[in-house]
PDB file of C-alpha atoms in Angstrom:
ATOM      1  CA  MET S   1      84.100 105.080 137.847  1.00 66.00           C
ATOM      2  CA  SER S   2      83.102 101.648 136.577  1.00 85.00           C
ATOM      3  CA  GLN S   3      81.230 103.226 133.635  1.00 90.00           C
ATOM      4  CA  ILE S   4      84.451 104.913 132.578  1.00 92.00           C
ATOM      5  CA  LEU S   5      86.339 101.615 132.827  1.00 91.00           C
ATOM      6  CA  ILE S   6      83.681  99.856 130.780  1.00 91.00           C
ATOM      7  CA  MET S   7      83.858 102.520 128.075  1.00 94.00           C
ATOM      8  CA  LYS S   8      87.662 102.324 127.964  1.00 95.00           C
ATOM      9  CA  LEU S   9      87.600  98.528 127.743  1.00 95.00           C
ATOM     10  CA  GLU S  10      85.018  98.643 124.967  1.00 96.00           C
ATOM     11  CA  SER S  11      87.157 101.076 122.974  1.00 96.00           C
ATOM     12  CA  GLN S  12      90.282  98.937 123.491  1.00 96.00           C
ATOM     13  CA  ILE S  13      88.391  95.853 122.332  1.00 95.00           C
ATOM     14  CA  ALA S  14      87.128  97.646 119.225  1.00 95.00           C
ATOM     15  CA  ALA S  15      90.611  98.930 118.383  1.00 93.00           C
ATOM     16  CA  LEU S  16      92.106  95.487 118.878  1.00 91.00           C
ATOM     17  CA  LYS S  17      89.490  93.864 116.627  1.00 90.00           C
ATOM     18  CA  GLU S  18      90.276  96.424 113.922  1.00 89.00           C
ATOM     19  CA  ARG S  19      94.009  95.832 114.275  1.00 86.00           C
ATOM     20  CA  MET S  20      93.546  92.055 114.046  1.00 84.00           C
ATOM     21  CA  ALA S  21      92.213  92.505 110.523  1.00 81.00           C
ATOM     22  CA  TYR S  22      95.539  94.046 109.447  1.00 80.00           C
ATOM     23  CA  ASP S  23      97.996  91.829 111.322  1.00 72.00           C
ATOM     24  CA  ALA S  24      98.451  88.778 109.169  1.00 69.00           C
ATOM     25  CA  ASN S  25     101.399  87.398 111.104  1.00 78.00           C
ATOM     26  CA  ASP S  26     100.199  84.313 112.990  1.00 77.00           C
ATOM     27  CA  LEU S  27     102.103  85.157 116.164  1.00 82.00           C
ATOM     28  CA  GLU S  28     100.749  88.707 116.304  1.00 83.00           C
ATOM     29  CA  TYR S  29      97.229  87.473 115.553  1.00 83.00           C
ATOM     30  CA  GLU S  30      97.374  84.897 118.363  1.00 87.00           C
ATOM     31  CA  THR S  31      98.747  87.501 120.761  1.00 89.00           C
ATOM     32  CA  HIS S  32      95.928  89.891 119.851  1.00 89.00           C
ATOM     33  CA  ARG S  33      93.362  87.115 120.196  1.00 91.00           C
ATOM     34  CA  HIS S  34      94.631  86.249 123.665  1.00 94.00           C
ATOM     35  CA  LYS S  35      94.526  89.896 124.740  1.00 95.00           C
ATOM     36  CA  LEU S  36      91.043  90.263 123.249  1.00 95.00           C
ATOM     37  CA  ARG S  37      89.739  87.316 125.266  1.00 96.00           C
ATOM     38  CA  GLU S  38      91.269  88.734 128.430  1.00 97.00           C
ATOM     39  CA  LEU S  39      89.746  92.190 127.881  1.00 96.00           C
ATOM     40  CA  GLU S  40      86.341  90.688 127.128  1.00 96.00           C
ATOM     41  CA  ARG S  41      86.514  88.604 130.314  1.00 96.00           C
ATOM     42  CA  ILE S  42      87.332  91.692 132.404  1.00 94.00           C
ATOM     43  CA  LEU S  43      84.542  93.638 130.704  1.00 94.00           C
ATOM     44  CA  GLN S  44      82.051  90.875 131.484  1.00 95.00           C
ATOM     45  CA  LEU S  45      83.103  90.863 135.140  1.00 93.00           C
ATOM     46  CA  LEU S  46      82.659  94.632 135.373  1.00 91.00           C
ATOM     47  CA  ARG S  47      79.227  94.465 133.778  1.00 91.00           C
ATOM     48  CA  CYS S  48      78.114  91.751 136.198  1.00 91.00           C
ATOM     49  CA  LYS S  49      79.082  93.891 139.174  1.00 82.00           C
ATOM     50  CA  ASN S  50      76.854  96.760 137.976  1.00 70.00           C
TER      51      ASN S  50
END
């Protein structure tokens, strides 16, 4: 189960990084950056548990 979650988080992070390159609006970029940090934090926690 946790492997599936890790894979899903990794794909969401990759998609968000790609989208950040296209969103030039400062507000959208900051929102994406905040979400990216949050997803990376969750991913790190999941990896530490395994």
